[in-house]
Amino acid sequence: MGEKRLVIEGKRPLQGTVQISGSKNSAVALIPAALLATGPSILENVPNIRDVKVFCEILRELGADIQHYPEEKRLVIRPNGFSSYRAPYEQVKRLRASYYLLGALLARFGRAEVALPGGCDIGIRPIDQHLKGFRSLGAEASLEHGIVKLSAKKMTGTQVYLDLVSVGATVNIMLAAVLAEGTTVIENAAKEPHIVDLANYLNAMGAKVQGAGTDVIRVRGVTSLQGCTHTIIPDDIEAGTYMLACVSAGGDLTVENVIPKHLDSICAKIVEMGAQVCDKGDSVRVISEHRPKAVTAKTLPYPGFPTDLQQPLVAVAARADGVSVIQETIYDNRFGYVNELIRMGASIKVDGRTAIVEGMPTLYGAPVHANDLRAGAALVIAGLGAEGETSVYRMEHVERGYDSMLDKLQAVGASVSIEEA
Ligand code: EPZ
């Protein structure tokens, strides 16, 4: 695949409406959950992104019958032919969220052998809390030659206290517990919107999950689950990304098909930066007519400010009036992209998990490289507000999690094009 780059002519205000797609982080949890049912499920509002395509390829290789209709944003998943509890490295290395197969395969087959996901550009990302949950449910867990091996004669409901708030561990333990005998209580659980979305889908399949969205989730095991139809919630991180793009470039932008409640923390930050935000029920309008003001922010588990918008926020702060202080409390290494912003004229110092951003009146377009999904989004945001032309290389990273970004930006007046090296 050639090196794809997004070429941006900056300083064009954004005007109009962006349709927000289904949540990536929900989709990658719901797809493995569908494998727990005895019959087919239909997922609606599925984002047309690479992570979804890759997950479908992995599951087809494991015997699942998955029909993907990208134009209709629909997935039809028939789990019957799904018979392998093994997911080899060649497949899972392409998608970190494949590790949700651990919980799903363990629940379905009492066994799971899934290659351990690699780290990535934002930190080590261990799965010790996932394994703690599986063991507590009665599974033997070992790591052999990079493969996580789980086996359980019987899965029995249990009490799990997560040592830290982990979205992945919460999802994986929910998946492993829904068909166990007895009740599982997950304490210190993650409360992200996509945890609630997963619980709603599982309950529609016949599970008995209570408390999702709070820090105590109760899962009463059932003997089987039936396939059903479920519409994925809108992607709050995609919505926040476009809202910050409007603050960076200026303009009047509405993100449509959102759940405003999920955007509370980003709306508050954008208002602090001096833009106007109007909640219109299922859309949010951002009006940004002046240079943004500096802010302080600290990433926290939901409902705090999301770590996935830390990079986009810093990109806006780089041009703000004043010094911004942005703390990253979730990951130990999520400032790698700062060097690329500095090449655009930003003045940023990183001290451990804190970025001190001295806002500059102007950023200058430059060729820059995206090392991960949200870093790429941050560089696009910086380019939209910069003087001259920016080329964001490795757009493949951005396409992992943003559905049709080029079309969506062009539709609101950005001067952008994709070029292949
Ligand atoms: C999910 O990752 C998201 N990915 C991430 O989004 C998101 O940044 C993160 O949640 C936090 O909201 C998906 O949902 C597919 P965690 P996850 O377990 O589940 C540590 C994006 O850009 N930890 O909540 O991996 C971990 O290292 C991606 O869309 C352990 O130490 O996140 C991290 O420092 C990036 N042991 C912190 O907890 C464990 O067993 C939070 O991780 C698990 C996690």
Short mmCIF file of C-alpha atoms and ligand atoms in Angstrom, two decimals:
data_model
loop_
_atom_site.label_atom_id
_atom_site.label_comp_id
_atom_site.label_asym_id
_atom_site.label_seq_id
_atom_site.Cartn_x
_atom_site.Cartn_y
_atom_site.Cartn_z
CA MET A 1 0.00 0.00 0.00
CA GLY A 2 1.48 3.39 -0.96
CA GLU A 3 1.96 6.04 1.69
CA LYS A 4 -1.32 7.88 1.74
CA ARG A 5 -1.21 11.53 2.74
CA LEU A 6 -3.89 14.11 3.39
CA VAL A 7 -2.94 17.46 1.86
CA ILE A 8 -4.52 20.43 3.64
CA GLU A 9 -4.59 24.12 2.66
CA GLY A 10 -5.13 25.73 6.07
CA LYS A 11 -7.07 28.72 7.40
CA ARG A 12 -10.40 27.85 5.71
CA PRO A 13 -13.26 28.29 8.22
CA LEU A 14 -15.52 25.21 8.45
CA GLN A 15 -19.19 25.82 7.66
CA GLY A 16 -22.02 23.29 7.68
CA THR A 17 -22.89 19.88 9.06
CA VAL A 18 -20.93 16.68 9.68
CA GLN A 19 -22.87 13.40 10.03
CA ILE A 20 -21.24 11.46 12.89
CA SER A 21 -20.81 7.71 12.31
CA GLY A 22 -21.27 4.81 14.72
CA SER A 23 -18.75 4.43 17.53
CA LYS A 24 -15.55 2.55 16.62
CA ASN A 25 -14.90 1.50 20.22
CA SER A 26 -18.44 0.20 20.52
CA ALA A 27 -18.37 -1.65 17.19
CA VAL A 28 -15.19 -3.58 18.08
CA ALA A 29 -16.83 -4.79 21.30
CA LEU A 30 -20.24 -5.64 19.78
CA ILE A 31 -18.81 -7.69 16.90
CA PRO A 32 -17.23 -10.36 19.18
CA ALA A 33 -20.31 -10.21 21.43
CA ALA A 34 -22.45 -11.32 18.46
CA LEU A 35 -20.53 -14.62 18.44
CA LEU A 36 -22.10 -15.56 21.79
CA ALA A 37 -25.59 -15.91 20.29
CA THR A 38 -27.13 -19.08 18.85
CA GLY A 39 -28.48 -17.16 15.86
CA PRO A 40 -27.78 -14.16 13.59
CA SER A 41 -27.46 -10.56 14.73
CA ILE A 42 -27.83 -7.41 12.65
CA LEU A 43 -25.73 -4.40 13.69
CA GLU A 44 -26.86 -1.02 12.30
CA ASN A 45 -25.02 2.33 12.15
CA VAL A 46 -21.74 0.44 11.76
CA PRO A 47 -18.88 2.85 10.97
CA ASN A 48 -17.17 2.17 7.62
CA ILE A 49 -13.62 2.03 9.03
CA ARG A 50 -10.64 -0.26 8.67
CA ASP A 51 -10.89 -1.68 12.22
CA VAL A 52 -14.37 -3.02 11.39
CA LYS A 53 -13.24 -4.46 8.04
CA VAL A 54 -10.21 -6.12 9.63
CA PHE A 55 -12.25 -7.60 12.51
CA CYS A 56 -14.71 -9.08 10.01
CA GLU A 57 -11.83 -10.64 8.04
CA ILE A 58 -10.41 -12.16 11.23
CA LEU A 59 -13.77 -13.66 12.23
CA ARG A 60 -14.43 -15.02 8.73
CA GLU A 61 -11.05 -16.77 8.91
CA LEU A 62 -12.29 -18.30 12.21
CA GLY A 63 -15.44 -19.62 10.52
CA ALA A 64 -18.01 -16.94 11.28
CA ASP A 65 -20.37 -15.94 8.46
CA ILE A 66 -20.30 -12.13 8.35
CA GLN A 67 -21.97 -10.03 5.63
CA HIS A 68 -20.78 -6.41 5.60
CA TYR A 69 -22.91 -3.80 3.78
CA PRO A 70 -20.79 -0.64 4.20
CA GLU A 71 -23.17 1.62 2.24
CA GLU A 72 -26.06 0.59 4.49
CA LYS A 73 -23.74 0.76 7.55
CA ARG A 74 -24.92 -2.77 8.37
CA LEU A 75 -23.29 -6.00 9.53
CA VAL A 76 -25.09 -9.36 9.54
CA ILE A 77 -23.24 -11.82 11.79
CA ARG A 78 -24.18 -15.53 11.74
CA PRO A 79 -22.13 -17.23 14.49
CA ASN A 80 -23.18 -20.83 13.75
CA GLY A 81 -20.15 -21.84 11.68
CA PHE A 82 -17.82 -20.31 14.21
CA SER A 83 -15.91 -23.24 15.65
CA SER A 84 -12.34 -22.26 16.38
CA TYR A 85 -11.21 -21.06 19.78
CA ARG A 86 -7.80 -20.15 18.32
CA ALA A 87 -6.95 -16.70 16.90
CA PRO A 88 -3.38 -16.77 15.61
CA TYR A 89 -0.89 -13.92 15.64
CA GLU A 90 -0.98 -13.27 11.87
CA GLN A 91 -4.59 -12.27 12.23
CA VAL A 92 -4.82 -10.53 15.60
CA LYS A 93 -1.68 -8.42 15.17
CA ARG A 94 -3.68 -6.29 12.74
CA LEU A 95 -6.22 -5.26 15.37
CA ARG A 96 -5.58 -4.67 19.06
CA ALA A 97 -9.25 -5.03 19.95
CA SER A 98 -9.04 -8.68 18.84
CA TYR A 99 -8.29 -9.38 22.46
CA TYR A 100 -12.05 -9.18 23.08
CA LEU A 101 -12.06 -12.65 21.48
CA LEU A 102 -10.55 -13.90 24.76
CA GLY A 103 -13.78 -13.20 26.65
CA ALA A 104 -16.08 -14.26 23.82
CA LEU A 105 -14.28 -17.55 22.99
CA LEU A 106 -13.91 -18.45 26.68
CA ALA A 107 -17.66 -17.94 27.20
CA ARG A 108 -18.60 -19.89 24.08
CA PHE A 109 -16.08 -22.76 24.08
CA GLY A 110 -14.59 -22.77 27.58
CA ARG A 111 -11.28 -22.25 25.82
CA ALA A 112 -9.46 -19.41 24.09
CA GLU A 113 -6.03 -19.09 22.52
CA VAL A 114 -5.46 -15.57 21.27
CA ALA A 115 -2.11 -14.00 20.48
CA LEU A 116 -1.22 -11.24 22.93
CA PRO A 117 -1.73 -7.86 21.27
CA GLY A 118 1.40 -5.82 20.76
CA GLY A 119 1.84 -2.52 22.50
CA CYS A 120 1.35 0.51 20.34
CA ASP A 121 2.41 4.06 20.07
CA ILE A 122 0.71 5.26 23.23
CA GLY A 123 2.08 2.95 25.88
CA ILE A 124 2.62 -0.62 27.04
CA ARG A 125 -1.09 -1.47 27.48
CA PRO A 126 -0.91 -4.67 29.60
CA ILE A 127 -3.95 -6.95 30.05
CA ASP A 128 -3.37 -8.06 33.64
CA GLN A 129 -6.83 -6.89 34.73
CA HIS A 130 -8.46 -8.90 31.95
CA LEU A 131 -6.61 -12.05 33.12
CA LYS A 132 -7.52 -11.32 36.74
CA GLY A 133 -11.19 -11.35 35.72
CA PHE A 134 -10.94 -14.57 33.71
CA ARG A 135 -9.13 -16.38 36.54
CA SER A 136 -11.69 -15.16 39.04
CA LEU A 137 -14.44 -16.68 36.85
CA GLY A 138 -12.65 -20.04 37.07
CA ALA A 139 -10.38 -20.07 34.02
CA GLU A 140 -6.77 -21.20 33.92
CA ALA A 141 -4.76 -18.49 32.20
CA SER A 142 -1.21 -18.76 30.83
CA LEU A 143 1.02 -17.00 28.33
CA GLU A 144 2.91 -19.37 26.05
CA HIS A 145 5.09 -18.07 23.20
CA GLY A 146 3.08 -14.85 22.94
CA ILE A 147 -0.27 -16.65 23.01
CA VAL A 148 -2.73 -16.07 25.85
CA LYS A 149 -4.26 -19.49 26.64
CA LEU A 150 -7.44 -19.74 28.67
CA SER A 151 -9.38 -22.85 29.66
CA ALA A 152 -12.22 -23.44 32.10
CA LYS A 153 -14.17 -26.59 32.92
CA LYS A 154 -16.93 -24.37 34.23
CA MET A 155 -17.38 -20.60 34.45
CA THR A 156 -18.80 -19.49 37.78
CA GLY A 157 -20.06 -16.03 38.69
CA THR A 158 -17.65 -14.09 40.90
CA GLN A 159 -16.70 -10.71 42.33
CA VAL A 160 -13.95 -8.78 40.50
CA TYR A 161 -12.50 -5.49 41.74
CA LEU A 162 -10.54 -3.80 38.95
CA ASP A 163 -7.30 -2.30 40.30
CA LEU A 164 -7.69 0.49 37.76
CA VAL A 165 -10.54 1.64 35.56
CA SER A 166 -10.09 -0.33 32.34
CA VAL A 167 -12.50 -0.20 29.38
CA GLY A 168 -11.01 -3.34 27.84
CA ALA A 169 -11.06 -5.37 31.03
CA THR A 170 -14.66 -4.30 31.74
CA VAL A 171 -15.74 -5.39 28.23
CA ASN A 172 -13.80 -8.66 28.30
CA ILE A 173 -15.12 -9.69 31.72
CA MET A 174 -18.70 -8.84 30.70
CA LEU A 175 -18.30 -11.07 27.63
CA ALA A 176 -16.83 -13.92 29.69
CA ALA A 177 -19.49 -13.66 32.41
CA VAL A 178 -22.78 -13.50 30.47
CA LEU A 179 -23.00 -17.31 30.03
CA ALA A 180 -21.37 -18.24 33.37
CA GLU A 181 -23.32 -19.96 36.13
CA GLY A 182 -24.33 -17.41 38.75
CA THR A 183 -23.80 -13.69 39.14
CA THR A 184 -20.62 -11.73 38.47
CA VAL A 185 -20.08 -8.30 40.02
CA ILE A 186 -17.48 -6.05 38.39
CA GLU A 187 -16.42 -3.23 40.70
CA ASN A 188 -14.49 -0.11 39.69
CA ALA A 189 -15.86 -0.80 36.18
CA ALA A 190 -15.40 1.62 33.26
CA LYS A 191 -18.46 3.82 32.54
CA GLU A 192 -17.80 4.80 28.90
CA PRO A 193 -20.86 5.10 26.61
CA HIS A 194 -19.77 2.03 24.70
CA ILE A 195 -19.88 -0.07 27.89
CA VAL A 196 -23.57 0.87 28.16
CA ASP A 197 -24.05 0.15 24.45
CA LEU A 198 -22.57 -3.33 24.90
CA ALA A 199 -24.78 -4.01 27.94
CA ASN A 200 -27.89 -2.92 25.99
CA TYR A 201 -26.98 -5.24 23.12
CA LEU A 202 -26.26 -8.19 25.44
CA ASN A 203 -29.56 -7.63 27.27
CA ALA A 204 -31.42 -7.48 23.95
CA MET A 205 -29.88 -10.91 23.24
CA GLY A 206 -31.30 -12.19 26.55
CA ALA A 207 -28.46 -11.46 28.96
CA LYS A 208 -29.06 -9.96 32.39
CA VAL A 209 -26.57 -7.09 32.78
CA GLN A 210 -27.35 -4.32 35.26
CA GLY A 211 -25.47 -1.17 36.29
CA ALA A 212 -23.56 -0.48 33.06
CA GLY A 213 -22.59 3.18 33.10
CA THR A 214 -21.90 3.03 36.84
CA ASP A 215 -18.78 1.64 38.51
CA VAL A 216 -20.58 -1.55 39.62
CA ILE A 217 -21.85 -3.87 36.89
CA ARG A 218 -23.83 -7.02 37.78
CA VAL A 219 -24.00 -9.84 35.24
CA ARG A 220 -26.42 -12.67 36.01
CA GLY A 221 -25.35 -15.64 33.87
CA VAL A 222 -27.91 -17.14 31.46
CA THR A 223 -27.77 -20.41 29.53
CA SER A 224 -27.99 -18.99 25.99
CA LEU A 225 -28.27 -15.78 23.99
CA GLN A 226 -30.34 -15.10 20.87
CA GLY A 227 -29.19 -12.95 17.98
CA CYS A 228 -30.97 -9.62 17.58
CA THR A 229 -30.81 -6.25 15.82
CA HIS A 230 -28.92 -3.42 17.48
CA THR A 231 -28.04 0.13 16.43
CA ILE A 232 -24.57 1.26 17.48
CA ILE A 233 -24.34 4.56 19.38
CA PRO A 234 -22.72 7.57 17.68
CA ASP A 235 -18.97 8.00 18.07
CA ASP A 236 -18.37 10.64 20.77
CA ILE A 237 -14.66 10.81 19.93
CA GLU A 238 -15.30 11.41 16.23
CA ALA A 239 -17.80 14.15 17.19
CA GLY A 240 -15.30 15.79 19.57
CA THR A 241 -12.63 15.64 16.87
CA TYR A 242 -14.75 17.65 14.39
CA MET A 243 -15.82 20.09 17.10
CA LEU A 244 -12.14 20.77 17.87
CA ALA A 245 -11.42 21.07 14.13
CA CYS A 246 -13.93 23.95 14.05
CA VAL A 247 -12.20 25.66 16.99
CA SER A 248 -8.87 25.25 15.19
CA ALA A 249 -9.98 26.50 11.75
CA GLY A 250 -12.78 28.79 12.94
CA GLY A 251 -16.32 28.70 11.52
CA ASP A 252 -19.79 27.41 12.29
CA LEU A 253 -20.01 23.62 12.38
CA THR A 254 -22.79 21.28 13.46
CA VAL A 255 -22.09 17.63 14.33
CA GLU A 256 -25.28 15.67 13.69
CA ASN A 257 -26.53 12.28 14.96
CA VAL A 258 -24.80 12.59 18.34
CA ILE A 259 -25.82 12.03 21.96
CA PRO A 260 -24.96 15.44 23.51
CA LYS A 261 -24.72 13.95 27.00
CA HIS A 262 -21.67 11.95 25.84
CA LEU A 263 -20.01 15.21 24.78
CA ASP A 264 -20.35 17.13 28.07
CA SER A 265 -16.61 17.25 28.85
CA ILE A 266 -15.52 18.33 25.34
CA CYS A 267 -18.32 20.93 25.14
CA ALA A 268 -17.19 22.41 28.47
CA LYS A 269 -13.56 22.61 27.26
CA ILE A 270 -14.56 24.24 23.96
CA VAL A 271 -16.61 26.87 25.80
CA GLU A 272 -13.58 27.55 28.04
CA MET A 273 -11.59 28.14 24.85
CA GLY A 274 -14.02 30.93 23.94
CA ALA A 275 -16.20 29.25 21.29
CA GLN A 276 -19.99 28.99 21.47
CA VAL A 277 -21.62 25.55 21.83
CA CYS A 278 -25.35 24.92 21.29
CA ASP A 279 -26.93 21.58 22.22
CA LYS A 280 -29.71 20.93 19.71
CA GLY A 281 -31.02 17.57 20.95
CA ASP A 282 -29.41 15.15 18.50
CA SER A 283 -26.79 17.57 17.21
CA VAL A 284 -24.33 20.07 18.64
CA ARG A 285 -23.37 23.34 16.96
CA VAL A 286 -19.96 25.00 17.48
CA ILE A 287 -19.32 28.62 16.49
CA SER A 288 -15.72 29.79 16.68
CA GLU A 289 -14.96 33.33 15.55
CA HIS A 290 -11.84 34.21 17.53
CA ARG A 291 -8.43 32.79 18.34
CA PRO A 292 -9.03 30.12 21.02
CA LYS A 293 -8.09 30.83 24.61
CA ALA A 294 -5.60 28.64 26.51
CA VAL A 295 -7.02 25.90 28.78
CA THR A 296 -6.03 23.41 31.41
CA ALA A 297 -7.22 19.81 31.02
CA LYS A 298 -6.64 16.43 32.61
CA THR A 299 -7.66 13.19 30.88
CA LEU A 300 -9.75 10.88 33.05
CA PRO A 301 -12.00 7.84 32.63
CA TYR A 302 -15.53 8.73 31.48
CA PRO A 303 -17.25 11.09 32.25
CA GLY A 304 -13.94 12.95 32.55
CA PHE A 305 -12.14 14.45 29.57
CA PRO A 306 -11.35 11.54 27.21
CA THR A 307 -7.72 10.56 26.58
CA ASP A 308 -8.65 10.01 22.90
CA LEU A 309 -9.22 13.78 22.55
CA GLN A 310 -6.02 14.80 24.38
CA GLN A 311 -4.03 14.88 21.15
CA PRO A 312 -6.66 16.90 19.21
CA LEU A 313 -6.99 19.32 22.14
CA VAL A 314 -3.22 19.96 22.26
CA ALA A 315 -3.30 20.68 18.52
CA VAL A 316 -5.85 23.44 19.14
CA ALA A 317 -3.99 24.71 22.25
CA ALA A 318 -0.85 25.09 20.09
CA ARG A 319 -2.48 28.14 18.50
CA ALA A 320 -4.37 29.40 21.57
CA ASP A 321 -3.86 32.75 23.28
CA GLY A 322 -1.87 31.88 26.44
CA VAL A 323 -0.22 28.84 28.03
CA SER A 324 -2.23 25.59 28.25
CA VAL A 325 -1.41 22.74 30.65
CA ILE A 326 -2.71 19.34 29.56
CA GLN A 327 -2.21 16.25 31.72
CA GLU A 328 -2.48 12.67 30.38
CA THR A 329 -3.38 10.35 33.27
CA ILE A 330 -4.47 7.26 31.29
CA TYR A 331 -1.42 6.38 29.17
CA ASP A 332 2.26 6.67 29.92
CA ASN A 333 3.36 7.73 26.48
CA ARG A 334 0.73 9.60 24.52
CA PHE A 335 2.67 12.73 23.53
CA GLY A 336 4.77 11.25 20.69
CA TYR A 337 2.98 13.44 18.13
CA VAL A 338 4.15 16.68 19.85
CA ASN A 339 7.39 16.64 17.85
CA GLU A 340 5.33 16.86 14.65
CA LEU A 341 3.41 19.87 15.99
CA ILE A 342 6.73 21.52 16.89
CA ARG A 343 7.74 21.16 13.24
CA MET A 344 4.67 23.30 12.45
CA GLY A 345 5.92 26.04 14.78
CA ALA A 346 4.23 24.93 18.01
CA SER A 347 5.97 25.61 21.33
CA ILE A 348 5.31 22.62 23.59
CA LYS A 349 7.27 21.14 26.49
CA VAL A 350 6.43 17.63 27.70
CA ASP A 351 7.28 16.87 31.31
CA GLY A 352 6.34 13.26 32.06
CA ARG A 353 2.59 13.07 31.62
CA THR A 354 2.06 16.82 31.28
CA ALA A 355 2.27 18.99 28.16
CA ILE A 356 2.87 22.70 28.66
CA VAL A 357 1.68 24.41 25.48
CA GLU A 358 2.68 28.02 24.84
CA GLY A 359 0.10 29.08 22.24
CA MET A 360 1.53 30.69 19.09
CA PRO A 361 -0.39 33.22 16.97
CA THR A 362 0.35 31.18 13.85
CA LEU A 363 1.22 27.57 13.01
CA TYR A 364 2.83 26.89 9.62
CA GLY A 365 1.92 24.03 7.28
CA ALA A 366 4.53 21.26 6.95
CA PRO A 367 4.84 17.58 5.98
CA VAL A 368 4.10 15.60 9.18
CA HIS A 369 3.67 11.93 10.10
CA ALA A 370 0.79 10.32 11.99
CA ASN A 371 1.95 7.54 14.31
CA ASP A 372 -1.43 6.57 15.64
CA LEU A 373 -5.09 7.21 15.03
CA ARG A 374 -5.66 10.18 17.31
CA ALA A 375 -2.22 11.69 16.65
CA GLY A 376 -3.23 11.74 12.98
CA ALA A 377 -6.48 13.49 13.86
CA ALA A 378 -4.49 16.05 15.88
CA LEU A 379 -2.19 16.80 12.94
CA VAL A 380 -5.19 17.24 10.61
CA ILE A 381 -6.70 19.65 13.14
CA ALA A 382 -3.42 21.58 13.36
CA GLY A 383 -3.18 21.71 9.55
CA LEU A 384 -6.73 23.08 9.22
CA GLY A 385 -5.73 26.05 11.40
CA ALA A 386 -2.21 26.54 10.00
CA GLU A 387 -0.86 29.00 7.43
CA GLY A 388 -0.12 27.23 4.11
CA GLU A 389 -0.03 23.56 3.16
CA THR A 390 0.21 20.59 5.51
CA SER A 391 0.68 16.99 4.35
CA VAL A 392 -0.30 14.39 6.96
CA TYR A 393 1.44 11.13 6.03
CA ARG A 394 0.31 7.62 7.10
CA MET A 395 -3.38 8.46 6.78
CA GLU A 396 -3.95 4.69 7.01
CA HIS A 397 -3.81 5.19 10.79
CA VAL A 398 -6.58 7.80 10.65
CA GLU A 399 -8.72 5.62 8.37
CA ARG A 400 -8.64 2.92 11.07
CA GLY A 401 -11.10 4.93 13.12
CA TYR A 402 -12.56 7.85 11.17
CA ASP A 403 -15.25 7.04 8.59
CA SER A 404 -14.87 9.12 5.36
CA MET A 405 -12.89 11.95 6.95
CA LEU A 406 -11.92 13.42 3.55
CA ASP A 407 -15.54 13.63 2.35
CA LYS A 408 -16.74 15.00 5.68
CA LEU A 409 -14.10 17.75 5.73
CA GLN A 410 -14.64 18.68 2.06
CA ALA A 411 -18.40 18.93 2.68
CA VAL A 412 -17.82 21.70 5.25
CA GLY A 413 -15.42 23.74 3.14
CA ALA A 414 -11.98 22.43 4.07
CA SER A 415 -9.43 22.45 1.25
CA VAL A 416 -8.22 18.85 1.54
CA SER A 417 -7.21 16.06 -0.85
CA ILE A 418 -5.74 12.59 -0.57
CA GLU A 419 -2.51 11.86 -2.44
CA GLU A 420 -0.77 8.51 -2.63
CA ALA A 421 3.04 8.44 -2.56
C1 EPZ B 1 -9.92 1.62 25.14
O1 EPZ B 1 -8.63 1.05 25.18
C2 EPZ B 1 -10.04 2.31 23.80
N1 EPZ B 1 -9.93 1.32 22.74
C3 EPZ B 1 -8.94 3.36 23.68
O2 EPZ B 1 -9.15 4.04 22.45
C4 EPZ B 1 -9.11 4.36 24.81
O3 EPZ B 1 -8.04 5.29 24.77
C5 EPZ B 1 -9.10 3.64 26.16
O4 EPZ B 1 -10.11 2.60 26.17
C6 EPZ B 1 -9.40 4.57 27.32
O5 EPZ B 1 -10.66 5.16 27.13
C7 EPZ B 1 -11.01 0.57 22.46
O6 EPZ B 1 -12.05 0.71 23.09
C8 EPZ B 1 -10.86 -0.40 21.33
P1 EPZ B 1 -8.07 0.74 29.11
P2 EPZ B 1 -8.26 0.01 26.38
O7 EPZ B 1 -8.06 -0.73 29.36
O8 EPZ B 1 -9.45 -0.79 26.68
C9 EPZ B 1 -4.04 0.29 31.64
C10 EPZ B 1 -8.59 4.87 20.36
O9 EPZ B 1 -7.82 5.77 19.96
N2 EPZ B 1 -4.42 -1.13 31.76
O10 EPZ B 1 -9.20 1.57 29.64
O11 EPZ B 1 -7.01 -0.68 26.00
C11 EPZ B 1 -3.73 0.69 30.20
O12 EPZ B 1 -2.38 0.41 29.90
C12 EPZ B 1 -8.13 3.93 21.44
O13 EPZ B 1 -9.76 4.69 19.94
C13 EPZ B 1 -3.65 -1.95 32.60
O14 EPZ B 1 -2.68 -1.51 33.20
O15 EPZ B 1 -7.96 1.02 27.56
C14 EPZ B 1 -4.02 2.16 30.21
O16 EPZ B 1 -2.89 2.85 30.73
C15 EPZ B 1 -6.74 4.26 21.94
N3 EPZ B 1 -4.00 -3.26 32.71
C16 EPZ B 1 -5.19 2.30 31.20
O17 EPZ B 1 -5.17 1.10 31.98
C17 EPZ B 1 -5.08 -3.80 32.06
O18 EPZ B 1 -5.37 -4.99 32.23
C18 EPZ B 1 -6.56 2.38 30.53
O19 EPZ B 1 -6.65 1.33 29.61
C19 EPZ B 1 -5.85 -2.94 31.22
C20 EPZ B 1 -5.50 -1.61 31.10
#
